[in-house]
PDB file of C-alpha atoms in Angstrom:
ATOM      1  CA  ASP Q   1      14.971   3.270 -11.618  1.00  0.00           C
ATOM      2  CA  ALA Q   2      14.357  -0.268 -11.231  1.00  0.00           C
ATOM      3  CA  GLY Q   3      12.617   0.416  -8.272  1.00  0.00           C
ATOM      4  CA  VAL Q   4      11.538  -1.721  -5.205  1.00  0.00           C
ATOM      5  CA  ILE Q   5      12.873  -4.911  -5.576  1.00  0.00           C
ATOM      6  CA  GLN Q   6      11.971  -8.177  -2.804  1.00  0.00           C
ATOM      7  CA  SER Q   7      12.873 -11.291  -3.214  1.00  0.00           C
ATOM      8  CA  PRO Q   8      12.013 -14.635  -3.288  1.00  0.00           C
ATOM      9  CA  ARG Q   9       8.416 -14.157  -5.571  1.00  0.00           C
ATOM     10  CA  HIS Q  10       7.217 -17.252  -4.272  1.00  0.00           C
ATOM     11  CA  GLU Q  11       8.242 -19.290  -1.178  1.00  0.00           C
ATOM     12  CA  VAL Q  12       6.701 -22.838   0.059  1.00  0.00           C
ATOM     13  CA  THR Q  13       8.254 -23.249   3.227  1.00  0.00           C
ATOM     14  CA  GLU Q  14       6.727 -25.894   6.153  1.00  0.00           C
ATOM     15  CA  MET Q  15       5.509 -25.176   9.580  1.00  0.00           C
ATOM     16  CA  GLY Q  16       7.941 -24.657  12.015  1.00  0.00           C
ATOM     17  CA  GLN Q  17      10.970 -23.533   8.981  1.00  0.00           C
ATOM     18  CA  GLU Q  18      12.658 -20.240   9.409  1.00  0.00           C
ATOM     19  CA  VAL Q  19      11.344 -17.744   6.186  1.00  0.00           C
ATOM     20  CA  THR Q  20      13.636 -14.359   5.278  1.00  0.00           C
ATOM     21  CA  LEU Q  21      11.579 -11.874   2.931  1.00  0.00           C
ATOM     22  CA  ARG Q  22      14.433  -9.696   1.075  1.00  0.00           C
ATOM     23  CA  CYS Q  23      13.710  -5.771  -0.011  1.00  0.00           C
ATOM     24  CA  LYS Q  24      15.783  -3.480  -1.687  1.00  0.00           C
ATOM     25  CA  PRO Q  25      14.485  -0.314  -2.022  1.00  0.00           C
ATOM     26  CA  ILE Q  26      14.515   2.822  -4.616  1.00  0.00           C
ATOM     27  CA  SER Q  27      17.827   4.517  -4.061  1.00  0.00           C
ATOM     28  CA  GLY Q  28      18.284   7.465  -2.226  1.00  0.00           C
ATOM     29  CA  HIS Q  29      15.204   6.690  -0.683  1.00  0.00           C
ATOM     30  CA  ASN Q  30      14.914   7.148   3.331  1.00  0.00           C
ATOM     31  CA  SER Q  31      11.780   5.212   4.738  1.00  0.00           C
ATOM     32  CA  LEU Q  32      11.103   1.875   4.078  1.00  0.00           C
ATOM     33  CA  PHE Q  33       7.774  -0.072   4.784  1.00  0.00           C
ATOM     34  CA  TRP Q  34       6.619  -3.687   5.121  1.00  0.00           C
ATOM     35  CA  TYR Q  35       3.163  -4.605   4.972  1.00  0.00           C
ATOM     36  CA  ARG Q  36       1.328  -7.768   4.503  1.00  0.00           C
ATOM     37  CA  GLN Q  37      -1.877  -8.832   2.337  1.00  0.00           C
ATOM     38  CA  THR Q  38      -4.273 -11.619   2.626  1.00  0.00           C
ATOM     39  CA  MET Q  39      -8.054 -11.766   1.835  1.00  0.00           C
ATOM     40  CA  MET Q  40      -9.312 -11.844   5.383  1.00  0.00           C
ATOM     41  CA  ARG Q  41      -7.476  -8.609   6.994  1.00  0.00           C
ATOM     42  CA  GLY Q  42      -6.280  -6.841   3.707  1.00  0.00           C
ATOM     43  CA  LEU Q  43      -3.376  -4.463   3.148  1.00  0.00           C
ATOM     44  CA  GLU Q  44      -1.207  -4.450   7.206  1.00  0.00           C
ATOM     45  CA  LEU Q  45       1.199  -1.997   7.548  1.00  0.00           C
ATOM     46  CA  LEU Q  46       3.785  -4.153   9.381  1.00  0.00           C
ATOM     47  CA  ILE Q  47       6.349  -1.776  10.835  1.00  0.00           C
ATOM     48  CA  TYR Q  48       8.332   0.967   9.091  1.00  0.00           C
ATOM     49  CA  PHE Q  49      12.294   2.583   9.561  1.00  0.00           C
ATOM     50  CA  ASN Q  50      13.379   6.173   8.470  1.00  0.00           C
ATOM     51  CA  ASN Q  51      16.874   6.549   8.210  1.00  0.00           C
ATOM     52  CA  ASN Q  52      16.859   2.717   9.009  1.00  0.00           C
ATOM     53  CA  VAL Q  53      16.113   2.970  12.399  1.00  0.00           C
ATOM     54  CA  PRO Q  54      12.671   1.278  13.051  1.00  0.00           C
ATOM     55  CA  ILE Q  55      10.069   3.247  13.926  1.00  0.00           C
ATOM     56  CA  ASP Q  56       6.773   1.633  14.755  1.00  0.00           C
ATOM     57  CA  ASP Q  57       6.917  -1.995  15.056  1.00  0.00           C
ATOM     58  CA  SER Q  58       2.964  -2.026  16.384  1.00  0.00           C
ATOM     59  CA  GLY Q  59       1.975  -3.747  13.931  1.00  0.00           C
ATOM     60  CA  MET Q  60       4.690  -6.820  13.783  1.00  0.00           C
ATOM     61  CA  PRO Q  61       2.294  -9.957  14.273  1.00  0.00           C
ATOM     62  CA  GLU Q  62       3.772 -11.421  17.459  1.00  0.00           C
ATOM     63  CA  ASP Q  63       7.658 -11.553  18.349  1.00  0.00           C
ATOM     64  CA  ARG Q  64       7.502 -14.548  16.079  1.00  0.00           C
ATOM     65  CA  PHE Q  65       8.516 -11.646  13.232  1.00  0.00           C
ATOM     66  CA  SER Q  66      11.176  -9.173  13.285  1.00  0.00           C
ATOM     67  CA  ALA Q  67      12.637  -6.939  10.813  1.00  0.00           C
ATOM     68  CA  LYS Q  68      16.142  -4.978  10.417  1.00  0.00           C
ATOM     69  CA  MET Q  69      17.319  -2.645   7.766  1.00  0.00           C
ATOM     70  CA  PRO Q  70      21.042  -2.626   8.161  1.00  0.00           C
ATOM     71  CA  ASN Q  71      21.800  -0.082   5.416  1.00  0.00           C
ATOM     72  CA  ALA Q  72      20.580   2.308   3.185  1.00  0.00           C
ATOM     73  CA  SER Q  73      19.976   0.112   0.678  1.00  0.00           C
ATOM     74  CA  PHE Q  74      18.576  -3.501   2.273  1.00  0.00           C
ATOM     75  CA  SER Q  75      16.216  -4.825   4.849  1.00  0.00           C
ATOM     76  CA  THR Q  76      14.524  -7.503   6.103  1.00  0.00           C
ATOM     77  CA  LEU Q  77      11.745  -9.850   7.047  1.00  0.00           C
ATOM     78  CA  LYS Q  78      12.136 -12.820   9.773  1.00  0.00           C
ATOM     79  CA  ILE Q  79       9.640 -15.406  10.397  1.00  0.00           C
ATOM     80  CA  GLN Q  80      10.480 -18.387  12.921  1.00  0.00           C
ATOM     81  CA  PRO Q  81       9.465 -20.741  13.528  1.00  0.00           C
ATOM     82  CA  SER Q  82       6.621 -19.830  10.929  1.00  0.00           C
ATOM     83  CA  GLU Q  83       3.063 -20.660  11.044  1.00  0.00           C
ATOM     84  CA  PRO Q  84       0.523 -22.013   8.420  1.00  0.00           C
ATOM     85  CA  ARG Q  85      -1.457 -18.411   9.051  1.00  0.00           C
ATOM     86  CA  ASP Q  86       1.555 -16.287   7.946  1.00  0.00           C
ATOM     87  CA  SER Q  87       1.397 -17.658   4.647  1.00  0.00           C
ATOM     88  CA  ALA Q  88       0.433 -14.111   2.862  1.00  0.00           C
ATOM     89  CA  VAL Q  89       1.719 -11.545   0.230  1.00  0.00           C
ATOM     90  CA  TYR Q  90       4.049  -9.463   1.913  1.00  0.00           C
ATOM     91  CA  PHE Q  91       4.978  -6.099   0.078  1.00  0.00           C
ATOM     92  CA  CYS Q  92       7.899  -4.401   1.069  1.00  0.00           C
ATOM     93  CA  ALA Q  93       7.339  -0.102  -0.195  1.00  0.00           C
ATOM     94  CA  SER Q  94       9.495   2.973   0.088  1.00  0.00           C
ATOM     95  CA  SER Q  95       9.779   6.413  -0.399  1.00  0.00           C
ATOM     96  CA  LEU Q  96      11.527  10.109   0.275  1.00  0.00           C
ATOM     97  CA  ILE Q  97      11.235  12.030   3.175  1.00  0.00           C
ATOM     98  CA  ARG Q  98      13.155  15.341   1.755  1.00  0.00           C
ATOM     99  CA  THR Q  99      14.517  17.726   4.309  1.00  0.00           C
ATOM    100  CA  SER Q 100      12.515  20.829   2.858  1.00  0.00           C
ATOM    101  CA  GLY Q 101       9.187  18.970   3.899  1.00  0.00           C
ATOM    102  CA  GLY Q 102       7.776  17.323   1.136  1.00  0.00           C
ATOM    103  CA  ILE Q 103       6.986  13.823   1.027  1.00  0.00           C
ATOM    104  CA  ASP Q 104       7.411  11.552  -1.862  1.00  0.00           C
ATOM    105  CA  THR Q 105       4.362   8.992  -2.386  1.00  0.00           C
ATOM    106  CA  GLN Q 106       5.783   5.802  -1.276  1.00  0.00           C
ATOM    107  CA  TYR Q 107       6.619   3.128  -4.255  1.00  0.00           C
ATOM    108  CA  PHE Q 108       5.569  -0.944  -3.700  1.00  0.00           C
ATOM    109  CA  GLY Q 109       7.496  -3.486  -4.550  1.00  0.00           C
ATOM    110  CA  PRO Q 110       6.248  -6.395  -6.817  1.00  0.00           C
ATOM    111  CA  GLY Q 111       5.472  -8.623  -3.799  1.00  0.00           C
ATOM    112  CA  THR Q 112       7.117 -12.040  -1.946  1.00  0.00           C
ATOM    113  CA  ARG Q 113       3.866 -14.534  -1.411  1.00  0.00           C
ATOM    114  CA  LEU Q 114       4.862 -16.935   1.244  1.00  0.00           C
ATOM    115  CA  THR Q 115       2.795 -20.706   1.677  1.00  0.00           C
ATOM    116  CA  VAL Q 116       3.237 -21.623   5.106  1.00  0.00           C
ATOM    117  CA  LEU Q 117       2.475 -25.922   4.760  1.00  0.00           C
TER     118      LEU Q 117
ATOM    119  CA  GLY B   1      -6.458   8.817  15.033  1.00  0.00           C
ATOM    120  CA  ASP B   2      -6.399   8.630  10.985  1.00  0.00           C
ATOM    121  CA  SER B   3      -9.001   6.334   8.696  1.00  0.00           C
ATOM    122  CA  VAL B   4      -9.888   5.987   5.799  1.00  0.00           C
ATOM    123  CA  THR B   5     -13.298   4.601   4.463  1.00  0.00           C
ATOM    124  CA  GLN B   6     -14.309   3.490   1.121  1.00  0.00           C
ATOM    125  CA  MET B   7     -16.950   2.253  -0.151  1.00  0.00           C
ATOM    126  CA  GLU B   8     -17.641  -1.970   0.029  1.00  0.00           C
ATOM    127  CA  GLY B   9     -16.930  -3.746  -3.142  1.00  0.00           C
ATOM    128  CA  PRO B  10     -17.117  -5.521  -5.602  1.00  0.00           C
ATOM    129  CA  VAL B  11     -18.127  -3.365  -8.335  1.00  0.00           C
ATOM    130  CA  THR B  12     -18.847  -4.939 -11.403  1.00  0.00           C
ATOM    131  CA  LEU B  13     -19.399  -2.165 -14.628  1.00  0.00           C
ATOM    132  CA  SER B  14     -19.917  -3.061 -18.116  1.00  0.00           C
ATOM    133  CA  GLU B  15     -17.786  -1.449 -20.405  1.00  0.00           C
ATOM    134  CA  GLU B  16     -17.672   2.058 -21.421  1.00  0.00           C
ATOM    135  CA  ALA B  17     -19.773   2.476 -18.098  1.00  0.00           C
ATOM    136  CA  PHE B  18     -18.764   5.674 -15.343  1.00  0.00           C
ATOM    137  CA  LEU B  19     -17.261   4.900 -12.616  1.00  0.00           C
ATOM    138  CA  THR B  20     -17.662   6.031  -8.917  1.00  0.00           C
ATOM    139  CA  ILE B  21     -15.904   4.720  -6.018  1.00  0.00           C
ATOM    140  CA  ASN B  22     -16.639   7.136  -3.412  1.00  0.00           C
ATOM    141  CA  CYS B  23     -13.928   7.349  -0.591  1.00  0.00           C
ATOM    142  CA  THR B  24     -14.250   9.576   3.406  1.00  0.00           C
ATOM    143  CA  TYR B  25     -11.221  10.075   5.737  1.00  0.00           C
ATOM    144  CA  THR B  26     -10.944  11.302   8.956  1.00  0.00           C
ATOM    145  CA  ALA B  27      -7.403  13.165  10.033  1.00  0.00           C
ATOM    146  CA  THR B  28      -6.095  15.806  12.104  1.00  0.00           C
ATOM    147  CA  GLY B  29      -4.349  18.642   9.772  1.00  0.00           C
ATOM    148  CA  TYR B  30      -4.188  18.860   6.240  1.00  0.00           C
ATOM    149  CA  PRO B  31      -3.156  15.558   4.919  1.00  0.00           C
ATOM    150  CA  SER B  32      -2.558  14.718   1.449  1.00  0.00           C
ATOM    151  CA  LEU B  33      -5.062  11.836  -0.548  1.00  0.00           C
ATOM    152  CA  PHE B  34      -4.297   9.091  -2.957  1.00  0.00           C
ATOM    153  CA  TRP B  35      -6.023   6.913  -5.291  1.00  0.00           C
ATOM    154  CA  TYR B  36      -3.503   3.517  -5.498  1.00  0.00           C
ATOM    155  CA  VAL B  37      -4.290   0.482  -8.174  1.00  0.00           C
ATOM    156  CA  GLN B  38      -3.626  -2.519  -7.502  1.00  0.00           C
ATOM    157  CA  TYR B  39      -3.974  -5.142 -10.927  1.00  0.00           C
ATOM    158  CA  PRO B  40      -3.859  -8.785 -10.720  1.00  0.00           C
ATOM    159  CA  GLY B  41      -0.701 -10.208  -9.149  1.00  0.00           C
ATOM    160  CA  GLU B  42       1.200  -6.802  -8.924  1.00  0.00           C
ATOM    161  CA  GLY B  43       2.438  -4.180  -5.625  1.00  0.00           C
ATOM    162  CA  LEU B  44       0.095  -1.360  -5.593  1.00  0.00           C
ATOM    163  CA  GLN B  45       0.446   1.509  -7.857  1.00  0.00           C
ATOM    164  CA  LEU B  46       0.050   5.482  -7.362  1.00  0.00           C
ATOM    165  CA  LEU B  47      -2.873   6.243 -10.168  1.00  0.00           C
ATOM    166  CA  LEU B  48      -3.506   9.431  -8.313  1.00  0.00           C
ATOM    167  CA  LYS B  49      -2.571  12.421  -5.827  1.00  0.00           C
ATOM    168  CA  ALA B  50      -3.853  15.678  -4.711  1.00  0.00           C
ATOM    169  CA  THR B  51      -1.819  17.644  -2.005  1.00  0.00           C
ATOM    170  CA  LYS B  52      -4.479  20.368  -0.961  1.00  0.00           C
ATOM    171  CA  ALA B  53      -7.818  21.344  -0.793  1.00  0.00           C
ATOM    172  CA  ASP B  54      -9.682  21.564  -4.285  1.00  0.00           C
ATOM    173  CA  ASP B  55      -6.703  19.924  -5.717  1.00  0.00           C
ATOM    174  CA  LYS B  56      -7.712  17.506  -7.904  1.00  0.00           C
ATOM    175  CA  GLY B  57      -5.585  15.061  -9.194  1.00  0.00           C
ATOM    176  CA  SER B  58      -5.988  13.063 -12.402  1.00  0.00           C
ATOM    177  CA  ASN B  59      -3.904   9.673 -14.639  1.00  0.00           C
ATOM    178  CA  LYS B  60      -5.439   7.754 -17.316  1.00  0.00           C
ATOM    179  CA  GLY B  61      -8.715   8.949 -17.195  1.00  0.00           C
ATOM    180  CA  PHE B  62      -8.768   8.860 -13.150  1.00  0.00           C
ATOM    181  CA  GLU B  63      -9.880  11.773 -11.577  1.00  0.00           C
ATOM    182  CA  ALA B  64     -10.468  12.642  -7.312  1.00  0.00           C
ATOM    183  CA  THR B  65     -10.725  16.474  -6.419  1.00  0.00           C
ATOM    184  CA  TYR B  66     -10.478  16.798  -2.863  1.00  0.00           C
ATOM    185  CA  ARG B  67     -13.131  18.219  -0.736  1.00  0.00           C
ATOM    186  CA  LYS B  68     -12.040  18.725   2.752  1.00  0.00           C
ATOM    187  CA  GLU B  69     -16.250  20.568   3.852  1.00  0.00           C
ATOM    188  CA  THR B  70     -17.178  16.741   2.851  1.00  0.00           C
ATOM    189  CA  THR B  71     -13.347  15.342   3.751  1.00  0.00           C
ATOM    190  CA  SER B  72     -14.014  12.828   1.043  1.00  0.00           C
ATOM    191  CA  PHE B  73     -11.593  11.752  -2.303  1.00  0.00           C
ATOM    192  CA  HIS B  74     -14.284  10.284  -4.597  1.00  0.00           C
ATOM    193  CA  LEU B  75     -12.514   8.256  -7.640  1.00  0.00           C
ATOM    194  CA  GLU B  76     -14.591   8.522 -11.055  1.00  0.00           C
ATOM    195  CA  LYS B  77     -13.515   7.866 -14.969  1.00  0.00           C
ATOM    196  CA  GLY B  78     -16.059   8.122 -17.655  1.00  0.00           C
ATOM    197  CA  SER B  79     -15.853   5.448 -18.915  1.00  0.00           C
ATOM    198  CA  VAL B  80     -13.950   2.591 -17.868  1.00  0.00           C
ATOM    199  CA  GLN B  81     -11.736  -0.353 -20.018  1.00  0.00           C
ATOM    200  CA  VAL B  82     -11.595  -4.415 -19.303  1.00  0.00           C
ATOM    201  CA  SER B  83      -8.860  -3.473 -18.582  1.00  0.00           C
ATOM    202  CA  ASP B  84      -9.497  -1.182 -15.187  1.00  0.00           C
ATOM    203  CA  SER B  85      -9.986  -4.256 -13.530  1.00  0.00           C
ATOM    204  CA  ALA B  86      -8.255  -3.965 -10.913  1.00  0.00           C
ATOM    205  CA  VAL B  87      -8.212  -2.906  -6.799  1.00  0.00           C
ATOM    206  CA  TYR B  88      -8.540   0.612  -5.976  1.00  0.00           C
ATOM    207  CA  PHE B  89      -6.852   2.150  -2.261  1.00  0.00           C
ATOM    208  CA  CYS B  90      -7.578   5.232  -0.916  1.00  0.00           C
ATOM    209  CA  ALA B  91      -5.457   6.611   0.644  1.00  0.00           C
ATOM    210  CA  LEU B  92      -3.917   9.333   2.933  1.00  0.00           C
ATOM    211  CA  LEU B  93      -0.307  11.200   4.587  1.00  0.00           C
ATOM    212  CA  ALA B  94      -1.793  12.632   7.214  1.00  0.00           C
ATOM    213  CA  GLY B  95       0.410  16.322   7.959  1.00  0.00           C
ATOM    214  CA  GLY B  96       3.821  16.334  10.211  1.00  0.00           C
ATOM    215  CA  THR B  97       5.806  13.797  10.983  1.00  0.00           C
ATOM    216  CA  SER B  98       4.590  11.058   9.423  1.00  0.00           C
ATOM    217  CA  TYR B  99       7.678   9.336   8.200  1.00  0.00           C
ATOM    218  CA  GLY B 100       5.729   9.151   5.098  1.00  0.00           C
ATOM    219  CA  LYS B 101       3.027   6.654   6.072  1.00  0.00           C
ATOM    220  CA  LEU B 102      -0.411   5.862   4.383  1.00  0.00           C
ATOM    221  CA  THR B 103      -3.488   5.132   5.578  1.00  0.00           C
ATOM    222  CA  PHE B 104      -4.932   2.980   3.600  1.00  0.00           C
ATOM    223  CA  GLY B 105      -8.888   2.087   3.538  1.00  0.00           C
ATOM    224  CA  GLN B 106     -10.051  -2.019   2.584  1.00  0.00           C
ATOM    225  CA  GLY B 107      -9.670  -1.447  -0.438  1.00  0.00           C
ATOM    226  CA  THR B 108     -12.724  -1.726  -3.630  1.00  0.00           C
ATOM    227  CA  ILE B 109     -12.264  -4.666  -6.205  1.00  0.00           C
ATOM    228  CA  LEU B 110     -14.012  -3.450  -9.375  1.00  0.00           C
ATOM    229  CA  THR B 111     -14.313  -5.578 -12.110  1.00  0.00           C
ATOM    230  CA  VAL B 112     -15.318  -4.498 -15.380  1.00  0.00           C
ATOM    231  CA  HIS B 113     -17.118  -7.370 -18.264  1.00  0.00           C
ATOM    232  CA  PRO B 114     -16.963  -6.343 -22.244  1.00  0.00           C
TER     233      PRO B 114
END
């Protein structure tokens, strides 16, 4: 299994530009999570999806952030316009919620390191 | 709401020392408990887990026991190595309809010196 795939691994952009981060979850997983990690704030859950439907976006910091999951194998996190305080490592994770009620653990991608100048 | 509290870091040890990282939780119902590890420049990886009271999770020499009476899940290792230097996160998965959402502690930085 290839694991959770994120792209790009590194992104450097200038303030005001649009940034799009991409995630491919593990095949067969039906829940997807976006996190942000900084030294100051630690690991923050931004939004999560189940069966491609957003369940809770209360962690999204402001309207400049948006996330979509058009199908089971792809999700994007978009920041428009970007600001220097958005600089962080953004992680995507996926897991499997079984119809029997069991829940598999979350598997994390390698992250995208975003730097906004 | 659900919460996880880890001991403050950073923790600095010499190789072959005994490690304990404390973790306590607050949750309704019967959560599952996890320890994740993050090596420098990488994403989080599952280290071990326990799904019910008195379960012991173990992996790579690390152990943690799910203690319902003390609402704790402390991580231990008898003899740490330099390669164990990483950030360790305790997490819980609430029972019921959670869609797999984890509640994480703040993380504990471990540095092991030769």
